[in-house]
mmCIF file of C-alpha atoms and ligand atoms in Angstrom:
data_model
loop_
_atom_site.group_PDB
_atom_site.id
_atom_site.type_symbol
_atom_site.label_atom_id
_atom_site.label_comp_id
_atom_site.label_asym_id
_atom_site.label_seq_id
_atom_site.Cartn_x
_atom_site.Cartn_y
_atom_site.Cartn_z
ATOM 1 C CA UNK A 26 8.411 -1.785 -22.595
ATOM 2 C CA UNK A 27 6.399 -2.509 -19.777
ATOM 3 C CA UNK A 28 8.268 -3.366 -16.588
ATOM 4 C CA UNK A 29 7.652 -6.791 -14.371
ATOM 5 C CA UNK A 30 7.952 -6.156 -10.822
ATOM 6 C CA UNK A 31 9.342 -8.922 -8.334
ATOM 7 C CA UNK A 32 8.919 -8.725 -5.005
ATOM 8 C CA UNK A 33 11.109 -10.791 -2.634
ATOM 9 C CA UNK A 34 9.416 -11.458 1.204
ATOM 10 C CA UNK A 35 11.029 -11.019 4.266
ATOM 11 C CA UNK A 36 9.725 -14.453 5.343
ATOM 12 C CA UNK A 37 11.500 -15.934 2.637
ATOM 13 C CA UNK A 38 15.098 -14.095 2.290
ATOM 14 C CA UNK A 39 15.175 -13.758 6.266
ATOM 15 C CA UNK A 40 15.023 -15.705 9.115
ATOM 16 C CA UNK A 41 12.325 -13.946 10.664
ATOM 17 C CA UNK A 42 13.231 -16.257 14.142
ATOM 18 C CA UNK A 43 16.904 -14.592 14.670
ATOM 19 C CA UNK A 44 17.269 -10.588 14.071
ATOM 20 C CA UNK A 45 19.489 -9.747 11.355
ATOM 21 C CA UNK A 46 19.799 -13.168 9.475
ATOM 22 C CA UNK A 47 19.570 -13.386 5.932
ATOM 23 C CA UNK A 48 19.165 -16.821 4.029
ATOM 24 C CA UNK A 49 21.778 -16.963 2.053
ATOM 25 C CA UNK A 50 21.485 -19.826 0.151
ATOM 26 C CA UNK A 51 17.905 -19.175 -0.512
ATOM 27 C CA UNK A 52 19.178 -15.637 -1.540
ATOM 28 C CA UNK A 53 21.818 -16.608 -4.016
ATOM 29 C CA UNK A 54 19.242 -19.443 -5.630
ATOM 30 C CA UNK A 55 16.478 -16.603 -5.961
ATOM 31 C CA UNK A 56 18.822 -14.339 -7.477
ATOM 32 C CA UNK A 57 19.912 -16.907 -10.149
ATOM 33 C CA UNK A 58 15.929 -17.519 -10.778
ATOM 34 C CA UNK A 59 15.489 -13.648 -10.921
ATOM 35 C CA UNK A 60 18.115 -13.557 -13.918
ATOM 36 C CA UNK A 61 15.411 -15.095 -16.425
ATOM 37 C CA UNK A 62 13.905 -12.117 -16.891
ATOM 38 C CA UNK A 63 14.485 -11.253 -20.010
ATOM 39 C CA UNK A 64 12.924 -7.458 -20.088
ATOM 40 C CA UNK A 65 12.532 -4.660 -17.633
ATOM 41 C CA UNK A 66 12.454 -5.495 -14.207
ATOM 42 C CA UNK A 67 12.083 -4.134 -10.835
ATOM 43 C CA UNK A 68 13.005 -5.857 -7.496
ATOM 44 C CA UNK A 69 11.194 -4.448 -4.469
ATOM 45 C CA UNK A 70 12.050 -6.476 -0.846
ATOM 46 C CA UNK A 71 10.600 -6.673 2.784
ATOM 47 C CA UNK A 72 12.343 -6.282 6.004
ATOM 48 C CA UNK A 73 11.976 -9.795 7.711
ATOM 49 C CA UNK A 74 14.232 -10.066 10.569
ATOM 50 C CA UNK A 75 16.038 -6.530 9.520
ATOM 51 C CA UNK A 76 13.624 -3.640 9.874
ATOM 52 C CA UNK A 77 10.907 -5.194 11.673
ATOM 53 C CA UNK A 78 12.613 -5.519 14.952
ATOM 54 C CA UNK A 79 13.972 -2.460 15.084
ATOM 55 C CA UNK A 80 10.836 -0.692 14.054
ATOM 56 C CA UNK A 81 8.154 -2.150 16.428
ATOM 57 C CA UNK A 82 11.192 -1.554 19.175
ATOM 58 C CA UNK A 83 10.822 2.432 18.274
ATOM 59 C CA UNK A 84 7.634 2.029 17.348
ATOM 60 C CA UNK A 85 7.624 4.112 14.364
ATOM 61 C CA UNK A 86 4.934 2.802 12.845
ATOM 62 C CA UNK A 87 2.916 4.830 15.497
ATOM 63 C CA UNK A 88 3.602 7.959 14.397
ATOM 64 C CA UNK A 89 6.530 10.405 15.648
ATOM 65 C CA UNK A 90 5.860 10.571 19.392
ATOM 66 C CA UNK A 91 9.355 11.379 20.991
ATOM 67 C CA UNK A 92 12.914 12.714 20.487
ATOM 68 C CA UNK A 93 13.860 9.166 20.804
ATOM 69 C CA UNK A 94 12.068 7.785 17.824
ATOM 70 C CA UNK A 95 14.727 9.928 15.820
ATOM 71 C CA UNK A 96 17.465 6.873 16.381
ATOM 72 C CA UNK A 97 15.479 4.262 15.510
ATOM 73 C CA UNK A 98 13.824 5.677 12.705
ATOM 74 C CA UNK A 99 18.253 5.966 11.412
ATOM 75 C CA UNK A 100 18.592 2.325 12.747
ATOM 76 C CA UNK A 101 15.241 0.884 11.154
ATOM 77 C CA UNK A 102 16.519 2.481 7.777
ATOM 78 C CA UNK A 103 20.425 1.139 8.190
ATOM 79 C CA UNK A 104 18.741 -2.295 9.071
ATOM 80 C CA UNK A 105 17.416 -2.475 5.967
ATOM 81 C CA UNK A 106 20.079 -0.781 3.957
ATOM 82 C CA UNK A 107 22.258 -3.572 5.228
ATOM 83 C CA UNK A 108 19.845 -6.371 4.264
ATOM 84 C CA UNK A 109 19.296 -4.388 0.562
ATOM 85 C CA UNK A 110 23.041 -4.669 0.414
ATOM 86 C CA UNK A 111 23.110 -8.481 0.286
ATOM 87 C CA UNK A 112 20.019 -8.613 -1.989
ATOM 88 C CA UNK A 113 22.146 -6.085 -4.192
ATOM 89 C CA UNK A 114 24.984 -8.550 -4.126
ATOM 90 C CA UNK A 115 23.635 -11.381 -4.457
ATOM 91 C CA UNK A 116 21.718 -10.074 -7.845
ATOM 92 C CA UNK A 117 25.117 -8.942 -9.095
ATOM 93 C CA UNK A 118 26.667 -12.153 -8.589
ATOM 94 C CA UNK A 119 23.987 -13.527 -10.684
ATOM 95 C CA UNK A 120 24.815 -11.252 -13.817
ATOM 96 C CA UNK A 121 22.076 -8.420 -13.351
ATOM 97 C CA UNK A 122 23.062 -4.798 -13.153
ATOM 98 C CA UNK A 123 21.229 -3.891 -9.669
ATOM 99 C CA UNK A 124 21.267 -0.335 -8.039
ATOM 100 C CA UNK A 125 19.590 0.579 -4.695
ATOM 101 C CA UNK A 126 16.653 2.840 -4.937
ATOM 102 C CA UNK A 127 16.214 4.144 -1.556
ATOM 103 C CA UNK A 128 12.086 4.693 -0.544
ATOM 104 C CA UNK A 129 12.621 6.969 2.346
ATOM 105 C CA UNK A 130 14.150 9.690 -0.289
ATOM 106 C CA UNK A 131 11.952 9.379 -3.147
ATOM 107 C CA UNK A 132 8.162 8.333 -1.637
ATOM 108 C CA UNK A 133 6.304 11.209 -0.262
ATOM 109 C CA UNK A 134 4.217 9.511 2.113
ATOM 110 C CA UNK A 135 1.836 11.360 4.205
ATOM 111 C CA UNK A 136 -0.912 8.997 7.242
ATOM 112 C CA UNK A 137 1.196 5.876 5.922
ATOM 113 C CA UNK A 138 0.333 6.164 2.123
ATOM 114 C CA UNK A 139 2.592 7.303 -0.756
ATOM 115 C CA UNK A 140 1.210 10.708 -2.142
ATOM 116 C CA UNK A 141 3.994 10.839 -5.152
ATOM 117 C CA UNK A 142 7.166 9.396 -5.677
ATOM 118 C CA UNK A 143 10.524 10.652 -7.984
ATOM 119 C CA UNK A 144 9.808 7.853 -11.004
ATOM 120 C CA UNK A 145 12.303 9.656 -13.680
ATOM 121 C CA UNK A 146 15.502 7.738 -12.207
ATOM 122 C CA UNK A 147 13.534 5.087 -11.542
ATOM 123 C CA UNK A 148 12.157 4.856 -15.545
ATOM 124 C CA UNK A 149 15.701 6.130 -16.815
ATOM 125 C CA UNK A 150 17.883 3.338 -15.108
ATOM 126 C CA UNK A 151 14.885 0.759 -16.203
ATOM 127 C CA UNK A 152 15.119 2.127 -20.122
ATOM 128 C CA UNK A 153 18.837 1.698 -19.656
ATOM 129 C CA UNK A 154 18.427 -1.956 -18.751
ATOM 130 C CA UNK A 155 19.229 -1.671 -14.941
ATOM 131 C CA UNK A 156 17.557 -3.823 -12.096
ATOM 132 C CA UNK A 157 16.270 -0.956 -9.670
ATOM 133 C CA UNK A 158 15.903 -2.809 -6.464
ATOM 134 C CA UNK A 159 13.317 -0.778 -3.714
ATOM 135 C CA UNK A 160 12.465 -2.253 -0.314
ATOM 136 C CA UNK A 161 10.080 -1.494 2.890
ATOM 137 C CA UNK A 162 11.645 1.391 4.533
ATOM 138 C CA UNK A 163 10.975 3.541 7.999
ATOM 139 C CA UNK A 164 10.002 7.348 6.217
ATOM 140 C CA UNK A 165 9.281 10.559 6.969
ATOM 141 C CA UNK A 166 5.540 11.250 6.790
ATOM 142 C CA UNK A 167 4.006 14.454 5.802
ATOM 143 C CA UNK A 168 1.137 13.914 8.358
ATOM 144 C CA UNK A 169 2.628 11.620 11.174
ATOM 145 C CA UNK A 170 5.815 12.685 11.294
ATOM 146 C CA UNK A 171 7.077 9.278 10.510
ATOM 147 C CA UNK A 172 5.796 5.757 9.470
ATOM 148 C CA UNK A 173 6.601 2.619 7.965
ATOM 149 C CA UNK A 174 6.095 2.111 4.289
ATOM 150 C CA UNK A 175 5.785 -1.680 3.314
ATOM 151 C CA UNK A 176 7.214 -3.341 0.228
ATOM 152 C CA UNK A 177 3.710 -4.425 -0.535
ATOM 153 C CA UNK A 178 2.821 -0.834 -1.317
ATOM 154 C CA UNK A 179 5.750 0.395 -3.173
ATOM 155 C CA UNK A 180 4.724 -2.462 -5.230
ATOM 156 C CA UNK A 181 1.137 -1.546 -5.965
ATOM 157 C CA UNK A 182 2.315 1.856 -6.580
ATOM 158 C CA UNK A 183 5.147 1.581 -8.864
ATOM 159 C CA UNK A 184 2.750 -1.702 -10.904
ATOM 160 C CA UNK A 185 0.407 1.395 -11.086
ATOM 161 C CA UNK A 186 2.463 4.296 -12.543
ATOM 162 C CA UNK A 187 5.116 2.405 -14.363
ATOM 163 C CA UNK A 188 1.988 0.262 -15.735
ATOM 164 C CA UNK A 189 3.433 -2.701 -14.830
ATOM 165 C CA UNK A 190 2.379 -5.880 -16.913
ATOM 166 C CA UNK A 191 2.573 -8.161 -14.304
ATOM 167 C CA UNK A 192 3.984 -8.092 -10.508
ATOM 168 C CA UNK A 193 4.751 -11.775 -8.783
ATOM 169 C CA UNK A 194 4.721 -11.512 -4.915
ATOM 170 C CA UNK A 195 7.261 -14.362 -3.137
ATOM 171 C CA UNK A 196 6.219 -15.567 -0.294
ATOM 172 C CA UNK A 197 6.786 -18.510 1.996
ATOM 173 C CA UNK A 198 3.681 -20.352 1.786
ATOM 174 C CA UNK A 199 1.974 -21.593 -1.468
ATOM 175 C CA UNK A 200 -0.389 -19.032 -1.868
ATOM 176 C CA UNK A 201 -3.869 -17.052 -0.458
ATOM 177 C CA UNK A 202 -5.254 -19.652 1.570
ATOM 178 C CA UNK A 203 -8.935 -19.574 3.452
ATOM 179 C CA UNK A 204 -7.223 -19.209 6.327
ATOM 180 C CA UNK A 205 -3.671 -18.942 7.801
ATOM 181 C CA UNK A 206 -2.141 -22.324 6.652
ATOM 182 C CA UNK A 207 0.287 -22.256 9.403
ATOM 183 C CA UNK A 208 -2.481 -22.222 11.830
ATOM 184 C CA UNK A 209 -5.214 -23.973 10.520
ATOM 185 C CA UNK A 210 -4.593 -27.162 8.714
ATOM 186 C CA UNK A 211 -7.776 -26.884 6.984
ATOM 187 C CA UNK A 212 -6.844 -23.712 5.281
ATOM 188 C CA UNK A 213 -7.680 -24.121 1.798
ATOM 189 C CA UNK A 214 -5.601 -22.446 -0.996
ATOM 190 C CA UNK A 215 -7.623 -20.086 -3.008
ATOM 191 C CA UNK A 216 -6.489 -20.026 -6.955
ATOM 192 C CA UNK A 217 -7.911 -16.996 -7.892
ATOM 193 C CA UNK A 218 -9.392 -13.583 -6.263
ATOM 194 C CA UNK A 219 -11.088 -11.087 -8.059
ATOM 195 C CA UNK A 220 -12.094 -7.433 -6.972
ATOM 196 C CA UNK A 221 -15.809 -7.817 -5.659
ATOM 197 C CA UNK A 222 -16.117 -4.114 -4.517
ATOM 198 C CA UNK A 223 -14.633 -0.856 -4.635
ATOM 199 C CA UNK A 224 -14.451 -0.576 -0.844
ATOM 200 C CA UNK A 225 -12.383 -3.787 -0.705
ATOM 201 C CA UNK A 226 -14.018 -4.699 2.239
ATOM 202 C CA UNK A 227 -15.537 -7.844 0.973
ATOM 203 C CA UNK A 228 -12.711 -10.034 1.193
ATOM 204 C CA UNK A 229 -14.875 -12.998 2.254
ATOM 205 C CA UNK A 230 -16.645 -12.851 -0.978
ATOM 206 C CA UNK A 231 -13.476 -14.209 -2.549
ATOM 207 C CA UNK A 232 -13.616 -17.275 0.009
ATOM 208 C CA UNK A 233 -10.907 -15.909 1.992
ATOM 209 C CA UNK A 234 -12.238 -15.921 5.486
ATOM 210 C CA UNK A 235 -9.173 -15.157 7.719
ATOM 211 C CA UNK A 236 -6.666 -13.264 6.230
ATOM 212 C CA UNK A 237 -4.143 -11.998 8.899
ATOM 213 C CA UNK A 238 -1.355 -9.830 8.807
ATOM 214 C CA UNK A 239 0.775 -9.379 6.250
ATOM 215 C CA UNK A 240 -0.697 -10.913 3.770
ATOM 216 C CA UNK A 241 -4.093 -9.422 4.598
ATOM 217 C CA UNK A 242 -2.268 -6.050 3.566
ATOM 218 C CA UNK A 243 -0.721 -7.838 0.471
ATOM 219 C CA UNK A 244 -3.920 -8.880 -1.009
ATOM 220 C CA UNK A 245 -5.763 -5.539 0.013
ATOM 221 C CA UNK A 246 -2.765 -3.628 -2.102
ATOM 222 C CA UNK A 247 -3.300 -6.311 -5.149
ATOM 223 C CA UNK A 248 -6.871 -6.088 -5.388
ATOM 224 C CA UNK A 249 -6.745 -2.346 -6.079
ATOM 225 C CA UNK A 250 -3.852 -3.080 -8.549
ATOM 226 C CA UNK A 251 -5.867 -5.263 -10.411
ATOM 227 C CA UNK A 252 -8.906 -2.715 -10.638
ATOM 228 C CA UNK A 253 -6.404 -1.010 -12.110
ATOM 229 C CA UNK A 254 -5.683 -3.483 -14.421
ATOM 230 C CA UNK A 255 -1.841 -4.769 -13.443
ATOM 231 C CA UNK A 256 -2.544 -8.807 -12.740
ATOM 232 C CA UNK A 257 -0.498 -10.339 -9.834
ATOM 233 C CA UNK A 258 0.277 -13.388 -8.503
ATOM 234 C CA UNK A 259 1.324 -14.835 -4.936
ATOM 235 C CA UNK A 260 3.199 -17.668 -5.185
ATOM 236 C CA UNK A 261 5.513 -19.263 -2.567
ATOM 237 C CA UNK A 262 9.267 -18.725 -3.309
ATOM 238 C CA UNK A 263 10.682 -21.122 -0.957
ATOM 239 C CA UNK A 264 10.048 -23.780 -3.115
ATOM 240 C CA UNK A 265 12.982 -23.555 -6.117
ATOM 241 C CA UNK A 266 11.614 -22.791 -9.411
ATOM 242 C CA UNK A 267 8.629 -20.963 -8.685
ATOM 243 C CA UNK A 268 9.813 -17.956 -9.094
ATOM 244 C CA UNK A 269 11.740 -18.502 -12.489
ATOM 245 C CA UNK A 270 8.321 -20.162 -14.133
ATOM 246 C CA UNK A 271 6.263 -17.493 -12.657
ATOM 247 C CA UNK A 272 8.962 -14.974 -14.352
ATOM 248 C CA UNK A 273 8.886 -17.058 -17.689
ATOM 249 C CA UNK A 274 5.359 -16.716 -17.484
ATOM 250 C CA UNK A 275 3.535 -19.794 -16.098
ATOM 251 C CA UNK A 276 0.550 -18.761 -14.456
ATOM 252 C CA UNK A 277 -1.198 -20.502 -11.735
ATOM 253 C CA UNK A 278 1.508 -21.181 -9.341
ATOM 254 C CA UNK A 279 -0.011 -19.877 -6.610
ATOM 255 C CA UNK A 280 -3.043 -16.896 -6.045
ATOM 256 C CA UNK A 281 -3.813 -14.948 -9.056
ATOM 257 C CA UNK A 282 -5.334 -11.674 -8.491
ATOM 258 C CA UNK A 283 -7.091 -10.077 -11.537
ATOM 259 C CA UNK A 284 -9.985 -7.960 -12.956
ATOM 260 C CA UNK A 285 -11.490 -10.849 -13.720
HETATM 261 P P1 LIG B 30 6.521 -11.366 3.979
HETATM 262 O O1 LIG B 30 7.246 -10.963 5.238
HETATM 263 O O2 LIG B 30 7.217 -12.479 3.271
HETATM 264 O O3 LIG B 30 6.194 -10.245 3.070
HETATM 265 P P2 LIG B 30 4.317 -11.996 5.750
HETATM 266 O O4 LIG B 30 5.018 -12.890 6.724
HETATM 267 O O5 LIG B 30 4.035 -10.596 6.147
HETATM 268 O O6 LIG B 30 5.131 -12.009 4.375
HETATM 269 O O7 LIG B 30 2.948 -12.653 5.237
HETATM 270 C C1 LIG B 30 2.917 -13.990 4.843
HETATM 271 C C2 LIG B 30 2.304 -14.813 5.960
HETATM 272 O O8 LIG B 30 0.932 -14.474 6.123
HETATM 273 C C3 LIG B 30 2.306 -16.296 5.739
HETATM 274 O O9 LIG B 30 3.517 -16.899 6.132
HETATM 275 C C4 LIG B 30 1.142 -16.768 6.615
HETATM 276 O O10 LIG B 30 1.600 -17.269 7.845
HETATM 277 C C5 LIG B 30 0.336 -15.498 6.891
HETATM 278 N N1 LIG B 30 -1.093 -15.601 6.557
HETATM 279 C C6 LIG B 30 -2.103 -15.118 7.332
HETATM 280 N N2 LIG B 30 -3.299 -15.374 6.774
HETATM 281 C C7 LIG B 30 -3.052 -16.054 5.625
HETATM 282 C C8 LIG B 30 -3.897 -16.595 4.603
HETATM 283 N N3 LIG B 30 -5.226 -16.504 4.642
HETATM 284 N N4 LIG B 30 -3.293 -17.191 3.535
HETATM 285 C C9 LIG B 30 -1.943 -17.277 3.460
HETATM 286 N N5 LIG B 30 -1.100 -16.809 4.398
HETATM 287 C C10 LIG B 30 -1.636 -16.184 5.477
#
């Protein structure tokens, strides 16, 4: 059975304001609204106020520069096994079966992009009805010597190879807008993009003018996902219920990316 794939934003299960703060109570709610799954599912999280800190601090993004990097690229990854650990819990307390699948040993990533990744625990613990949970970790890179792989992309790549039939993307604002919405008040919310190109470099075709950021990155990775055929959707998960009716299947919520 084809797997859906969840991921959780660290805008929205952080407080991206103070390091190391989860949102607990937005946490435990998600986690109950994550339990309506009713087949195969994957949980993949960010870093909010966890890993990114610690990361731009080392700067290991950049590449492996100096001896020094070598502690924070063990803090950046103990940030975030510490945030995975309440996500784990708080999925537990909800009644699903989730285990910790950690990116940094089974991506090979090489200039920032996963080459291959070890799937077969990954489909085994899936085909025994397990909830594996990934999230953005600091890796070693084959070509930089170390970089930081997003949740965004371990979500493409997984909706890819375990032909995902649909991945939902929680974030804290409603959607894709034309613009940053919590810049621009006249930001727009676009319903629906659609690959124009293969060189995904026509983002403006879609209407989307100004797309910073993260979620520049998170529409870039969805667009070639839905080339490949996975549909997603972006829908804000700070608002309670989205993410249950986008899990039941309600479509619309938010930004749908698709074929077409
Ligand atoms: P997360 O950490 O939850 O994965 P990010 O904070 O990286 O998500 O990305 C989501 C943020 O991207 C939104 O809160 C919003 O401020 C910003 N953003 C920038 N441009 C846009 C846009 N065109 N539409 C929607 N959000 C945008």
């Amino acid at each position: 059975m084809k797997p859906l794939i969840v991921k959780l934003g660290g805008s929205v299960i952080t407080d991206k304001r103070r390091p190391f703060t989860v949102r607990r109570a937005t946490l435990t709610r998600l986690a109950r609204e994550l339990a309506a799954a009713k087949g195969p599912l994957v949980v993949v999280h960010g870093g909010g106020s966890f890993g990114h800190p610690v990361a731009s601090k080392y700067r290991i993004a950049e590449g492996y520069k100096n001896k020094g990097q070598l502690m924070g690229l063990s803090l950046t990854h103990r940030a975030m096994e510490r945030l995975n650990a309440h996500v784990i819990e708080a999925l537990q307390k909800a009644g699903l079966p989730a285990i910790a699948v950690q990116p940094s040993a089974c991506a090979v990533v090489s200039g920032g992009r996963i080459q291959s990744m070890e799937l077969a625990p990954i489909k085994k613990l899936l085909g025994l009805g397990l909830v594996p949970v990934l999230y953005g970790d600091a890796v070693p890179d084959l070509r930089s010597g170390m970089s930081i792989l997003s949740g965004d992309q371990i979500v493409a790549y997984l909706a890819r190879e375990l032909n995902a039939f649909r991945v939902i993307l929680g974030v804290d604002v409603d959607g894709v807008y034309t613009a940053n919405p919590k810049k621009d008040k006249r930001a727009k919310l676009v319903r629906k993009i659609t690959p124009v190109d293969k060189e995904l470099t026509s983002l403006d075709v879609a209407g989307v003018k100004d797309v910073t950021g993260g979620m520049r990155s998170k529409v870039k990775e969805l667009i070639s996902l839905a080339m490949h055929g996975v549909e997603a959707e972006i829908v804000n998960a700070t608002k309670p219920g989205v993410i249950r009716k986008a899990i039941q299947g309600k479509r619309g919520l938010g930004t749908v990316i698709v074929r077409r």
